[in-house]
Structures are given as C-alpha cells and as structure tokens.
Amino acid sequence: MAKNEILKTPTFETWESLPTADRFAFFSNLPRTEAEELFLSLDISEQYELLAPLTYLEKRSWIRLLEPDDTADLIQCAKEEETNEILSLLDTATRKEVLVLLAYAEDEAGGLMNPRFARVRPNMSIDEAIQYLRKQSPHVETIHYVYVLDFRQQLLGIVSLRELFNAQLHQKIHEIMETDIITVPEEMDQAEVSQILSNYNLVAVPVVDATKIMKGIITFDDIADVIEEEATEDMQKMGGTEALDLPYLKTKFTHMIQKRMGWLAILFFGEMLTASAMGYFEHEISQAVVLALFIPLIISSGGNSGSQASTLVIRAMALGEVKIKDWWRVLRREIGSGLVMGSALGCIGFIRIILWHELWGTYGEHYLPLALTIAISLIGVVSWGTIAGSMLPFILRRYRFDPASASTPLVATLVDVTGLIIYFSVASVLISRYI
Amino acid sequence: MAKNEILKTPTFETWESLPTADRFAFFSNLPRTEAEELFLSLDISEQYELLAPLTYLEKRSWIRLLEPDDTADLIQCAKEEETNEILSLLDTATRKEVLVLLAYAEDEAGGLMNPRFARVRPNMSIDEAIQYLRKQSPHVETIHYVYVLDFRQQLLGIVSLRELFNAQLHQKIHEIMETDIITVPEEMDQAEVSQILSNYNLVAVPVVDATKIMKGIITFDDIADVIEEEATEDMQKMGGTEALDLPYLKTKFTHMIQKRMGWLAILFFGEMLTASAMGYFEHEISQAVVLALFIPLIISSGGNSGSQASTLVIRAMALGEVKIKDWWRVLRREIGSGLVMGSALGCIGFIRIILWHELWGTYGEHYLPLALTIAISLIGVVSWGTIAGSMLPFILRRYRFDPASASTPLVATLVDVTGLIIYFSVASVLISRYI
C-alpha cells in the first residue's frame, strides 16, 4: 500500500536469509526506525507472527503504524478471538474505518481499498488546492491523484498531481479536472480490479458506491499482490489441489493434506472407472496380453496432449485473451493440433513396434496389426485429449465454475477412461480376427 | 509505462468486444484524441498490428507518441527487415535512446527501463527544483520520484515528489534527499526486478551501471506485465508445452504445434519405457489378467500426487517462499503427505475390491491377495509420486534449469515407469504364490 515512499537499507535481505526461529530476535534488536521500515515491508502474515509474542502496549505502537486497509487484512489473518483485542488497539477514527472495511469480503474492491485519499473541492484555486494538499499529505496513501468531491462526497473528477503541478496558480480545480474517469464498484472482484488497473496502467483507481459516493482508492501495489495471488491460485488448482491460503512452508501439515486429499480422492474414484472399463475387455487382454503392455503409453499420450490444451486455454481465459464466444475457434484449432500431433506420435509408435520386432522379434506373428492398432489409437486418443482438454474450461466457465478447476489430473482422468475404450475398440476390430 | 496519467472513456471496452477483423475500421474512424488514448492503452503486439496497414507518414505520427522503451519493444515485436523503417520514423534524439535500449535483452532491466526520468542537481533549492521539474514534466515518464545526479550523471539520491512538496522552499535538495536507495543493475533479470519492486512497494526503481551512472527507471506498470508474463510462462511449462511468445489465439497454427510437439514427443519416448518395463512382467499378466485392469488406476494415482507436489513446490520457488536450502524440509513434509494420502487411497482401493467381489464375485478366488497388492502398491506409488514431484524442481534448479520444466506430464511419465515396477513387484510377491 505504497507503504514506503522510498525504502531504506535492505535490512529486509538479511531478514529474509534468516531461519524463521531467529527472525524475532533480529527484529527486536533493530533500532526502532529500521525495525519500522522492516515491519512495513513484510507480508501481513509475517507482521501478524511478529506481533504475536508482544505485550498489549507494544502491539499498539506497531498496529498504529499500519494503514486501515492493512489493519483490516491483519485482522482477517488473525484468530477470531483476537479481533476485539486488535480493534481496541486502534484510535477511534481508525477503528471506525477498519470496521467498515471488515464488512467487505477480502477479495472484493471494498476489501482492498484504502479510505484515506487526497481530496479537494471543485471551486478551489490551484494555489488553495496545493495548500490544502500539503496538509493532507501525511495522512493519505498517495498524492499521485487528487480526487474532486462535492459536499455529499460524490466523485466529480480527478486531478493528477502532475497536472496540478503544470497548471497556472490562479486556475480553478474544476477547469483542469478530468471528468471522464474510470471507477470501480465496491463489490467488484479483485481479479477484475487488477485487470482494469493493469489494462489502463493506472497508479490508483477510485472505488464508488451505487450513488457515486467515493469510498476509497485501490493502488497499483495492491494489484501486484493480487496478480501474483490469482496466478498462484490458478496454478495450484491446475495442478490438482485446492488453492492454499498460506505459503507452502507455512501451511500446516494437516491443512495441506486436506487441500490435496479431496481432489486426489475424487480423481481416484474417477480413475476406478478405468478398471471397470477394462473389465469389459478382459477377454481381449487374456487372448493378447501384448495389448496390456501399451496401455500406459496410449492413455498417457492422451493425458499429456489434454494437459497442454487445458493449460493454454485456462491461462488465455484468465488473461482475457480467450472469451466464451471463442469456443468454436479454439475447438477448430485443437482438432487440427490433435490430428497433427496424434499422427506424428502414431508414426513414432508404429516405427517403434516394427523396429523392436525386426530387432528382437518381441511381438509375435501379429506385430503388424498390433502396430496399426497402436498408431490409429494414438491418433484417436491424442485428438480426443486435445478436444477434452480445451473444451472442459469452456464448459466449467459456462456453468460459472472456475475454469482452472480443469486441472491437468482431472483432464488426464477423463481422457484415461475414454482412451482405453478407444484403444480396445480399435484392437478388437484390427486384432481379434487373428486370434 | 504510465502511458495515461488518467485514462478517458472506455473506448477500450468497445474495442475489446469487437472481432479482430473490425478493429482497424473502428480505430480509423475514431476522432484523433480518442484514437490516441486507445492506441496508448493497447499491448505492443496490438499496436504493431494497427500500424501495419498505414502509410509511412501516418506511421510516423503514431510511433512518435510512444515512449522510447515502448518503441524498442515494438521493434523487437516487428519483423527484422522493418527495424530500419521504424527507426527512420523517429526524431534523432529518440532514435539514439531507442538504439541504446535495443542493445539490451528484452527480459533484463536495461531492456525494460525508460531513459526519460526527472532529474535535479543536489545544490538546487526546493524552489529552483520545482521550477526545473515543471519544465521536465512533459518529457519524463513519471515525476513521482526525482533523481538527484551529479555532473557525471552518477546517482546521489532520490527525492519523492511528496517530500519535495512538504519541504520548505528555501531548503536544498541535498538536505532532503534520501541517499540510502535501492537500485538495480542493467543486466538484472526482469523477474528479479519485479520481485524487488513488489517487495518494497516502489512506484519506480532506478537502473544504474557498474559505476553508479544512472541509465533509466523501471516503473510499477511494467512490473504488472512482467508478473503476468512470468506466471504465464511458468504455467505453460508446467502444463507440458514450451512458453508461447504470443497470446493463444494469435499464435500461428504451425508455431503452436512446434511449441507443443517437442515435449509431447519427449514424453512419448519416456513413456515407451512403460512398454519395456511391462514386457518383463508379461508372464505375470498372462497368469493373472486381472492385474492389468488396475494398471491405469495405480499409475495415475502416482501421477496425480506427483503433479500436486511439483505444482506446489514450483510456485513456492517462483515466489521465493522456498529456496534450494529448504529441500530437506520439503522432502520430510512430502514423505509424510505421501504416506498419509497413499494409505487413504490404499484403504479406498482395498474396500472397493472387497466390495465388488462380495457384490458380483468379480475377482475370482484370490481377491484378497489382489486387494492387498492394490493397497500396498498405492501407498508405495503415491509416496513415490510426491517425492519425485517435489524433488524434481530442486534438482532442475540445482543444475540451473527452470524448475517449471518439472511439468505435470513429465512428473507423471517418470512416476508411471517406476509405478509399474512397484506394482508388479508387489504383485509377484503377494499373488504369484497362488498361481
């Protein structure tokens, strides 16, 4: 939250290199100003941990260093029974602000915003505005933008400090203010807010309610965190776990198991269908055991091509490059890719079997129909993998689920069952006549 | 590049909703100022496409709107034969700046920076500095920070506009400037620069050479793009493709196949080992075909748990939460997780087989050793999956490869081969005595 206008010595680097156990001692021994700099540059969860061993009065002096939006985050990070203690540490005005922020969900605009912003009236002269701003400067998050409000706190316009700086001293604010401005509503999701700030390259964006009354600002540095957070959540989901709430090494063991076990069990149940599916082909396998040897090769090729397709589509959706209406364009591309890549792998597989047979006579007299079965199955399975992998995110999104839930393991599981059916169907046509 | 201090109407929204084919017409029909706003809010690749159909003189007027760092990016995005044409469109001073920027790699600090920043001398009074800054303001990227340089252009200190604003007019710059400052070297990787800006919540960071001579600044908005870009690259690699250079729908079909086919073929060759491994157990399979039915279930469970582990570790490494020296802590955790989750899946698998057998008599007289084989194999395979998945990123990093190359498909392939060996080894001990 633009905590440090300019940060001083990298005490932070030393801090980072220390083992967790030694950090508190290091922090306690720093001179106050350095300790403050360090404290303000830490993540909320680290700030929270540092404060835990302190006495009530010591806590107060640290908590009061924080901006209201950071304090609200800290409370959301603390145990529920500590909420009142932390609130009681604040001065009355800040406590009010923090309570308002706590009413918003953590991941919506209202939960991200800082209610302390620089404000002026439209009929002030530039000179007056600058005087007024000088007074506010120590109490607001940024003076990069100055917000022009009427007496009901409705947002009329914005003046950037740069424009204020370049204007003539006798001009009025309303003459130089920009009125055609981008605002976000309080309940907008943080991912959307971050898209807006990053698309328009804004340092800050104002948050307004339905009646245009200005509630606070969200600044660029909150957004860097949001972008990172959202990417992390997506990646974790794509890898087949629920998103962790804390960094990997800080997540408790039991909590980590919870986050991973759910999906692992669901996928396991899904994958049980492969045993059932193969039950139908038990006869074919007992007649030609050689077919079993290629099961992992066939199904994993489908899983891999599906994983590529789903990853590319999920990320493109998250960045807004691909929208739901593009599904047909994506499908056409992926069918094409699937056929080309499946044919290539099919060729490699075909040659591999012929080669092994010529060299070592591995696959008995029916090696040719076997090779053909493998080649054709690969084309089918790889194409099916790319289709399933690319379309699943669209289907999830259409029904308002998170497309990132189309994780690599989920796609692989879907493709495994169908891949086996494709493989054994091709085999029963091409091979069973020889047996 | 802080292109728009405050952006005007969301013409951008309309633009985004249009099909690509109609965008140029829409752009051409906008009034000049709106078209300029739109143009400046677009990505480099979109700007490049918009300019392509224009005449030489038309191009000039648009190219000259860009900051030198954006122009350099545009040239890097253009075809090689167009470089000279674009350079010839610039005025002499800008051309020089752009040529300097082009000498840096696109993804290092020197390639990201903007050489136009606000500068003052240490012995100026605040009053003089403000006058001087007013003159520079239209020509620099941001006036949020003002850089104090000596006559050799060495960086002595920084003054934030806010501090300038709060100072007494008769004070000297060197009295209020901050001298203990964070700088980055020209050749620092963009991912590291972005970590620094985001850790310290800076709006801009100065880039200096080995002799402390200041070369330019990198601003927060470049960093939002970098964070997004790096996350995208990591995700794509983790999904088993090479990172795409362009958005999904803009990547040419043949190019897309190239990016995906390499890994797909490598994984296919790796997966061929499963066929060889299973060759050794052909006798066991022919004696107990029922073993074949559970192959996909066993190996996919290992793949899924490995995919979870590698995803969590790769992302934690990218965010700096886990360092190489933490490998032992991670290993201990993952062995624990693997045993717990493997045991849970083992129980489910055991019950499933007993249940099916009681209900339908599916698995013949030796269903109990079969159920035991499945359960024990699952514990082994899932534990091995988490160990392999969590340690592979460390090994890659240790040997200076990108940990994100430990893609879900790669981990799954590794685990498939060993999973089969575990499964059939357990089976040959527990089952073969009954056959």
Tab-separated table of C-alpha atoms in Angstrom, chain B residues 107-405:
chain	number	residue	atom	x	y	z
B	107	ASP	CA	13.888	-9.501	-20.405
B	108	GLU	CA	16.629	-7.715	-18.468
B	109	ALA	CA	16.406	-4.453	-16.548
B	110	GLY	CA	18.142	-2.470	-19.333
B	111	GLY	CA	15.531	-3.659	-21.819
B	112	LEU	CA	12.621	-2.652	-19.595
B	113	MET	CA	13.787	0.757	-18.463
B	114	ASN	CA	12.773	4.179	-19.706
B	115	PRO	CA	15.684	6.619	-20.116
B	116	ARG	CA	13.441	9.634	-19.558
B	117	PHE	CA	13.244	10.430	-15.875
B	118	ALA	CA	13.035	13.592	-13.792
B	119	ARG	CA	16.426	14.827	-12.572
B	120	VAL	CA	17.738	17.649	-10.384
B	121	ARG	CA	21.124	18.776	-9.011
B	122	PRO	CA	21.953	18.354	-5.292
B	123	ASN	CA	22.643	22.034	-4.632
B	124	MET	CA	19.402	23.353	-6.088
B	125	SER	CA	16.921	24.913	-3.664
B	126	ILE	CA	13.470	23.328	-3.434
B	127	ASP	CA	12.086	26.351	-5.239
B	128	GLU	CA	14.558	26.011	-8.123
B	129	ALA	CA	13.993	22.270	-8.292
B	130	ILE	CA	10.244	22.750	-8.616
B	131	GLN	CA	10.745	25.261	-11.457
B	132	TYR	CA	13.148	22.902	-13.178
B	133	LEU	CA	10.793	19.959	-12.724
B	134	ARG	CA	7.905	21.890	-14.210
B	135	LYS	CA	9.956	22.188	-17.418
B	136	GLN	CA	10.841	18.494	-17.495
B	137	SER	CA	7.394	17.248	-16.595
B	138	PRO	CA	6.026	16.836	-20.153
B	139	HIS	CA	9.086	14.875	-21.249
B	140	VAL	CA	9.542	12.329	-18.476
B	141	GLU	CA	7.674	9.149	-17.665
B	142	THR	CA	6.846	9.946	-14.054
B	143	ILE	CA	7.541	12.790	-11.653
B	144	HIS	CA	6.656	10.663	-8.654
B	145	TYR	CA	10.365	10.341	-7.919
B	146	VAL	CA	13.003	12.913	-8.785
B	147	TYR	CA	16.565	11.660	-9.164
B	148	VAL	CA	19.492	13.689	-7.876
B	149	LEU	CA	22.502	13.325	-10.201
B	150	ASP	CA	25.976	14.843	-10.124
B	151	PHE	CA	27.635	16.269	-13.259
B	152	ARG	CA	28.854	12.786	-14.308
B	153	GLN	CA	25.262	11.513	-14.104
B	154	GLN	CA	26.052	9.439	-11.031
B	155	LEU	CA	23.031	8.860	-8.832
B	156	LEU	CA	23.434	10.615	-5.477
B	157	GLY	CA	19.948	10.406	-4.054
B	158	ILE	CA	16.212	10.429	-4.601
B	159	VAL	CA	13.510	12.864	-3.599
B	160	SER	CA	9.894	11.837	-3.843
B	161	LEU	CA	7.536	14.451	-5.176
B	162	ARG	CA	5.688	14.168	-1.906
B	163	GLU	CA	8.793	15.121	0.072
B	164	LEU	CA	9.521	17.963	-2.324
B	165	PHE	CA	6.008	19.071	-1.751
B	166	ASN	CA	6.279	19.007	2.038
B	167	ALA	CA	9.702	20.706	2.226
B	168	GLN	CA	10.392	24.390	2.946
B	169	LEU	CA	11.061	26.342	-0.262
B	170	HIS	CA	14.494	27.573	0.905
B	171	GLN	CA	15.876	24.108	1.769
B	172	LYS	CA	18.407	22.497	-0.553
B	173	ILE	CA	17.781	19.258	-2.390
B	174	HIS	CA	20.752	17.527	-0.745
B	175	GLU	CA	19.266	18.261	2.674
B	176	ILE	CA	16.058	16.379	1.984
B	177	MET	CA	17.196	13.705	-0.455
B	178	GLU	CA	17.260	10.052	0.509
B	179	THR	CA	20.743	8.628	-0.084
B	180	ASP	CA	20.279	5.075	1.067
B	181	ILE	CA	18.487	3.833	-2.001
B	182	ILE	CA	17.614	0.680	-3.843
B	183	THR	CA	18.940	0.438	-7.402
B	184	VAL	CA	19.094	-2.404	-9.895
B	185	PRO	CA	21.925	-3.196	-12.354
B	186	GLU	CA	21.238	-3.064	-16.107
B	187	GLU	CA	21.586	-6.793	-16.643
B	188	MET	CA	19.297	-7.931	-13.816
B	189	ASP	CA	16.587	-10.351	-14.952
B	190	GLN	CA	13.094	-8.869	-15.185
B	191	ALA	CA	11.691	-11.440	-12.772
B	192	GLU	CA	14.126	-10.269	-10.102
B	193	VAL	CA	13.383	-6.605	-10.797
B	194	SER	CA	9.706	-7.329	-10.388
B	195	GLN	CA	10.350	-9.092	-7.059
B	196	ILE	CA	12.217	-6.016	-5.816
B	197	LEU	CA	9.538	-3.514	-6.860
B	198	SER	CA	6.805	-5.637	-5.406
B	199	ASN	CA	8.625	-6.497	-2.143
B	200	TYR	CA	9.435	-2.869	-1.471
B	201	ASN	CA	6.195	-1.482	-2.932
B	202	LEU	CA	8.047	1.012	-5.094
B	203	VAL	CA	6.460	3.055	-7.876
B	204	ALA	CA	9.781	3.109	-9.737
B	205	VAL	CA	13.329	1.841	-9.314
B	206	PRO	CA	16.443	3.413	-10.882
B	207	VAL	CA	18.701	1.353	-13.159
B	208	VAL	CA	22.427	2.094	-12.761
B	209	ASP	CA	25.599	0.755	-14.360
B	210	ALA	CA	28.662	-0.577	-12.551
B	211	THR	CA	29.976	2.960	-11.919
B	212	LYS	CA	26.666	4.150	-10.403
B	213	ILE	CA	25.800	6.164	-13.519
B	214	MET	CA	22.052	6.304	-13.862
B	215	LYS	CA	20.628	4.809	-17.060
B	216	GLY	CA	16.862	4.925	-16.599
B	217	ILE	CA	13.907	3.924	-14.466
B	218	ILE	CA	11.609	0.927	-14.384
B	219	THR	CA	8.073	1.713	-13.251
B	220	PHE	CA	5.449	-0.382	-11.461
B	221	ASP	CA	3.245	-0.791	-14.510
B	222	ASP	CA	5.971	-2.575	-16.457
B	223	ILE	CA	6.114	-4.913	-13.497
B	224	ALA	CA	2.438	-5.875	-13.519
B	225	ASP	CA	3.042	-7.044	-17.103
B	226	VAL	CA	6.200	-8.888	-16.081
B	227	ILE	CA	4.492	-10.690	-13.193
B	228	GLU	CA	1.700	-11.773	-15.512
B	229	GLU	CA	4.140	-12.787	-18.233
B	230	GLU	CA	6.321	-14.840	-15.890
B	231	ALA	CA	3.301	-16.596	-14.379
B	232	THR	CA	2.012	-17.407	-17.875
B	233	GLU	CA	5.354	-18.847	-18.934
B	234	ASP	CA	5.552	-20.962	-15.795
B	235	MET	CA	2.013	-22.276	-16.202
B	236	GLN	CA	2.565	-23.175	-19.828
B	237	LYS	CA	5.755	-25.022	-18.985
B	238	MET	CA	4.034	-26.755	-16.077
B	239	GLY	CA	1.321	-27.903	-18.468
B	240	GLY	CA	3.965	-29.516	-20.658
B	241	THR	CA	4.416	-27.041	-23.531
B	242	GLU	CA	7.112	-24.523	-24.276
B	243	ALA	CA	6.032	-20.996	-23.371
B	244	LEU	CA	4.163	-19.289	-26.231
B	245	ASP	CA	5.507	-15.901	-27.365
B	246	LEU	CA	2.083	-14.515	-28.264
B	247	PRO	CA	-1.479	-14.846	-26.936
B	248	TYR	CA	-3.093	-18.237	-27.669
B	249	LEU	CA	-5.378	-17.082	-30.476
B	250	LYS	CA	-2.613	-15.035	-32.111
B	251	THR	CA	-0.096	-17.871	-32.190
B	252	LYS	CA	0.153	-19.350	-35.688
B	253	PHE	CA	-1.023	-22.940	-36.028
B	254	THR	CA	2.369	-24.313	-37.132
B	255	HIS	CA	4.091	-22.384	-34.376
B	256	MET	CA	1.673	-23.776	-31.801
B	257	ILE	CA	2.390	-27.337	-32.977
B	258	GLN	CA	6.136	-26.678	-32.690
B	259	LYS	CA	5.791	-25.429	-29.124
B	260	ARG	CA	3.764	-28.466	-28.102
B	261	MET	CA	5.186	-31.275	-30.217
B	262	GLY	CA	8.690	-31.211	-28.709
B	263	TRP	CA	7.632	-32.066	-25.191
B	264	LEU	CA	4.901	-34.402	-26.399
B	265	ALA	CA	7.465	-36.453	-28.327
B	266	ILE	CA	9.974	-36.460	-25.463
B	267	LEU	CA	7.273	-37.627	-23.061
B	268	PHE	CA	6.189	-40.241	-25.576
B	269	PHE	CA	9.712	-41.629	-25.767
B	270	GLY	CA	9.870	-41.645	-21.986
B	271	GLU	CA	6.537	-43.374	-21.752
B	272	MET	CA	7.745	-46.070	-24.164
B	273	LEU	CA	9.780	-47.336	-21.244
B	274	THR	CA	6.495	-48.415	-19.650
B	275	ALA	CA	6.002	-50.878	-22.500
B	276	SER	CA	9.537	-52.190	-21.955
B	277	ALA	CA	9.054	-52.363	-18.177
B	278	MET	CA	5.817	-54.251	-18.566
B	279	GLY	CA	7.498	-56.617	-21.019
B	280	TYR	CA	9.328	-58.062	-18.022
B	281	PHE	CA	6.027	-58.797	-16.321
B	282	GLU	CA	4.237	-60.237	-19.371
B	283	HIS	CA	4.291	-63.676	-17.752
B	284	GLU	CA	2.645	-62.390	-14.554
B	285	ILE	CA	-0.033	-60.585	-16.557
B	286	SER	CA	-0.840	-63.642	-18.682
B	287	GLN	CA	-1.164	-65.690	-15.462
B	288	ALA	CA	-3.411	-63.095	-13.777
B	289	VAL	CA	-5.034	-60.825	-16.368
B	290	VAL	CA	-6.928	-59.139	-13.563
B	291	LEU	CA	-3.663	-57.354	-12.674
B	292	ALA	CA	-3.844	-55.465	-15.978
B	293	LEU	CA	-7.217	-53.971	-15.051
B	294	PHE	CA	-5.677	-51.872	-12.277
B	295	ILE	CA	-2.677	-50.533	-14.173
B	296	PRO	CA	-4.259	-47.159	-15.067
B	297	LEU	CA	-5.608	-46.712	-11.538
B	298	ILE	CA	-2.228	-47.358	-9.922
B	299	ILE	CA	-0.073	-45.262	-12.202
B	300	SER	CA	-2.467	-42.330	-12.424
B	301	SER	CA	-2.631	-42.087	-8.632
B	302	GLY	CA	1.132	-41.700	-8.573
B	303	GLY	CA	0.957	-39.151	-11.378
B	304	ASN	CA	-1.740	-37.124	-9.637
B	305	SER	CA	0.021	-36.948	-6.287
B	306	GLY	CA	3.267	-36.088	-8.082
B	307	SER	CA	1.546	-33.347	-10.051
B	308	GLN	CA	0.206	-31.783	-6.852
B	309	ALA	CA	3.611	-31.849	-5.214
B	310	SER	CA	5.527	-30.424	-8.175
B	311	THR	CA	2.976	-27.635	-8.735
B	312	LEU	CA	3.111	-26.520	-5.112
B	313	VAL	CA	6.906	-26.576	-4.999
B	314	ILE	CA	7.443	-24.841	-8.345
B	315	ARG	CA	5.104	-21.992	-7.456
B	316	ALA	CA	6.569	-21.615	-3.971
B	317	MET	CA	10.035	-21.388	-5.569
B	318	ALA	CA	8.894	-18.785	-8.090
B	319	LEU	CA	7.515	-16.648	-5.256
B	320	GLY	CA	10.717	-17.055	-3.246
B	321	GLU	CA	8.887	-18.885	-0.445
B	322	VAL	CA	11.021	-21.995	-0.884
B	323	LYS	CA	14.770	-21.879	-1.576
B	324	ILE	CA	17.167	-24.663	-2.552
B	325	LYS	CA	18.359	-24.997	1.050
B	326	ASP	CA	14.805	-25.925	2.097
B	327	TRP	CA	14.883	-29.195	0.134
B	328	TRP	CA	15.161	-31.345	3.236
B	329	ARG	CA	12.196	-29.667	4.958
B	330	VAL	CA	10.135	-30.109	1.811
B	331	LEU	CA	11.190	-33.735	1.419
B	332	ARG	CA	10.226	-34.578	5.000
B	333	ARG	CA	6.798	-32.984	4.530
B	334	GLU	CA	6.197	-34.700	1.235
B	335	ILE	CA	7.182	-38.141	2.510
B	336	GLY	CA	4.675	-37.590	5.311
B	337	SER	CA	1.956	-36.383	2.915
B	338	GLY	CA	2.652	-39.239	0.527
B	339	LEU	CA	2.316	-41.886	3.230
B	340	VAL	CA	-0.894	-40.398	4.621
B	341	MET	CA	-2.550	-39.879	1.236
B	342	GLY	CA	-1.278	-43.198	-0.136
B	343	SER	CA	-2.696	-45.035	2.877
B	344	ALA	CA	-6.039	-43.311	2.444
B	345	LEU	CA	-6.243	-44.237	-1.250
B	346	GLY	CA	-4.967	-47.728	-0.401
B	347	CYS	CA	-7.873	-48.186	2.024
B	348	ILE	CA	-10.402	-46.975	-0.553
B	349	GLY	CA	-8.918	-49.311	-3.173
B	350	PHE	CA	-8.924	-52.255	-0.756
B	351	ILE	CA	-12.567	-51.708	0.201
B	352	ARG	CA	-13.549	-51.257	-3.460
B	353	ILE	CA	-12.162	-54.652	-4.430
B	354	ILE	CA	-13.661	-56.481	-1.442
B	355	LEU	CA	-16.998	-54.765	-2.106
B	356	TRP	CA	-17.113	-55.579	-5.827
B	357	HIS	CA	-16.117	-59.116	-5.027
B	358	GLU	CA	-18.847	-59.559	-2.430
B	359	LEU	CA	-21.429	-57.990	-4.737
B	360	TRP	CA	-20.567	-59.537	-8.093
B	361	GLY	CA	-17.773	-62.013	-7.395
B	362	THR	CA	-15.707	-60.104	-9.943
B	363	TYR	CA	-12.179	-61.019	-8.945
B	364	GLY	CA	-12.101	-64.809	-8.523
B	365	GLU	CA	-10.832	-66.769	-5.523
B	366	HIS	CA	-7.638	-64.759	-4.991
B	367	TYR	CA	-9.407	-61.467	-4.429
B	368	LEU	CA	-7.805	-60.960	-1.023
B	369	PRO	CA	-4.141	-61.011	-2.148
B	370	LEU	CA	-5.247	-58.856	-5.114
B	371	ALA	CA	-6.828	-56.284	-2.791
B	372	LEU	CA	-3.713	-56.306	-0.643
B	373	THR	CA	-1.479	-55.848	-3.686
B	374	ILE	CA	-3.505	-52.827	-4.794
B	375	ALA	CA	-3.464	-51.272	-1.329
B	376	ILE	CA	0.268	-51.689	-0.763
B	377	SER	CA	1.119	-50.575	-4.291
B	378	LEU	CA	-0.949	-47.428	-3.833
B	379	ILE	CA	0.943	-46.496	-0.677
B	380	GLY	CA	4.237	-47.029	-2.489
B	381	VAL	CA	3.249	-45.299	-5.725
B	382	VAL	CA	1.616	-42.255	-4.115
B	383	SER	CA	4.580	-41.748	-1.771
B	384	TRP	CA	6.998	-42.116	-4.643
B	385	GLY	CA	4.896	-39.684	-6.695
B	386	THR	CA	5.038	-36.962	-4.036
B	387	ILE	CA	8.768	-37.491	-3.504
B	388	ALA	CA	9.593	-37.389	-7.215
B	389	GLY	CA	7.231	-34.471	-7.871
B	390	SER	CA	8.601	-32.363	-5.038
B	391	MET	CA	12.301	-33.108	-5.564
B	392	LEU	CA	12.458	-32.762	-9.371
B	393	PRO	CA	12.105	-28.931	-9.232
B	394	PHE	CA	15.004	-28.791	-6.728
B	395	ILE	CA	17.194	-30.955	-8.960
B	396	LEU	CA	16.372	-28.835	-12.018
B	397	ARG	CA	17.091	-25.634	-10.114
B	398	ARG	CA	20.327	-27.014	-8.674
B	399	TYR	CA	21.591	-27.611	-12.210
B	400	ARG	CA	20.355	-24.215	-13.362
B	401	PHE	CA	17.379	-25.410	-15.374
B	402	ASP	CA	13.970	-23.794	-14.946
B	403	PRO	CA	12.127	-25.622	-12.126
B	404	ALA	CA	8.863	-25.035	-14.031
B	405	SER	CA	10.075	-27.606	-16.581
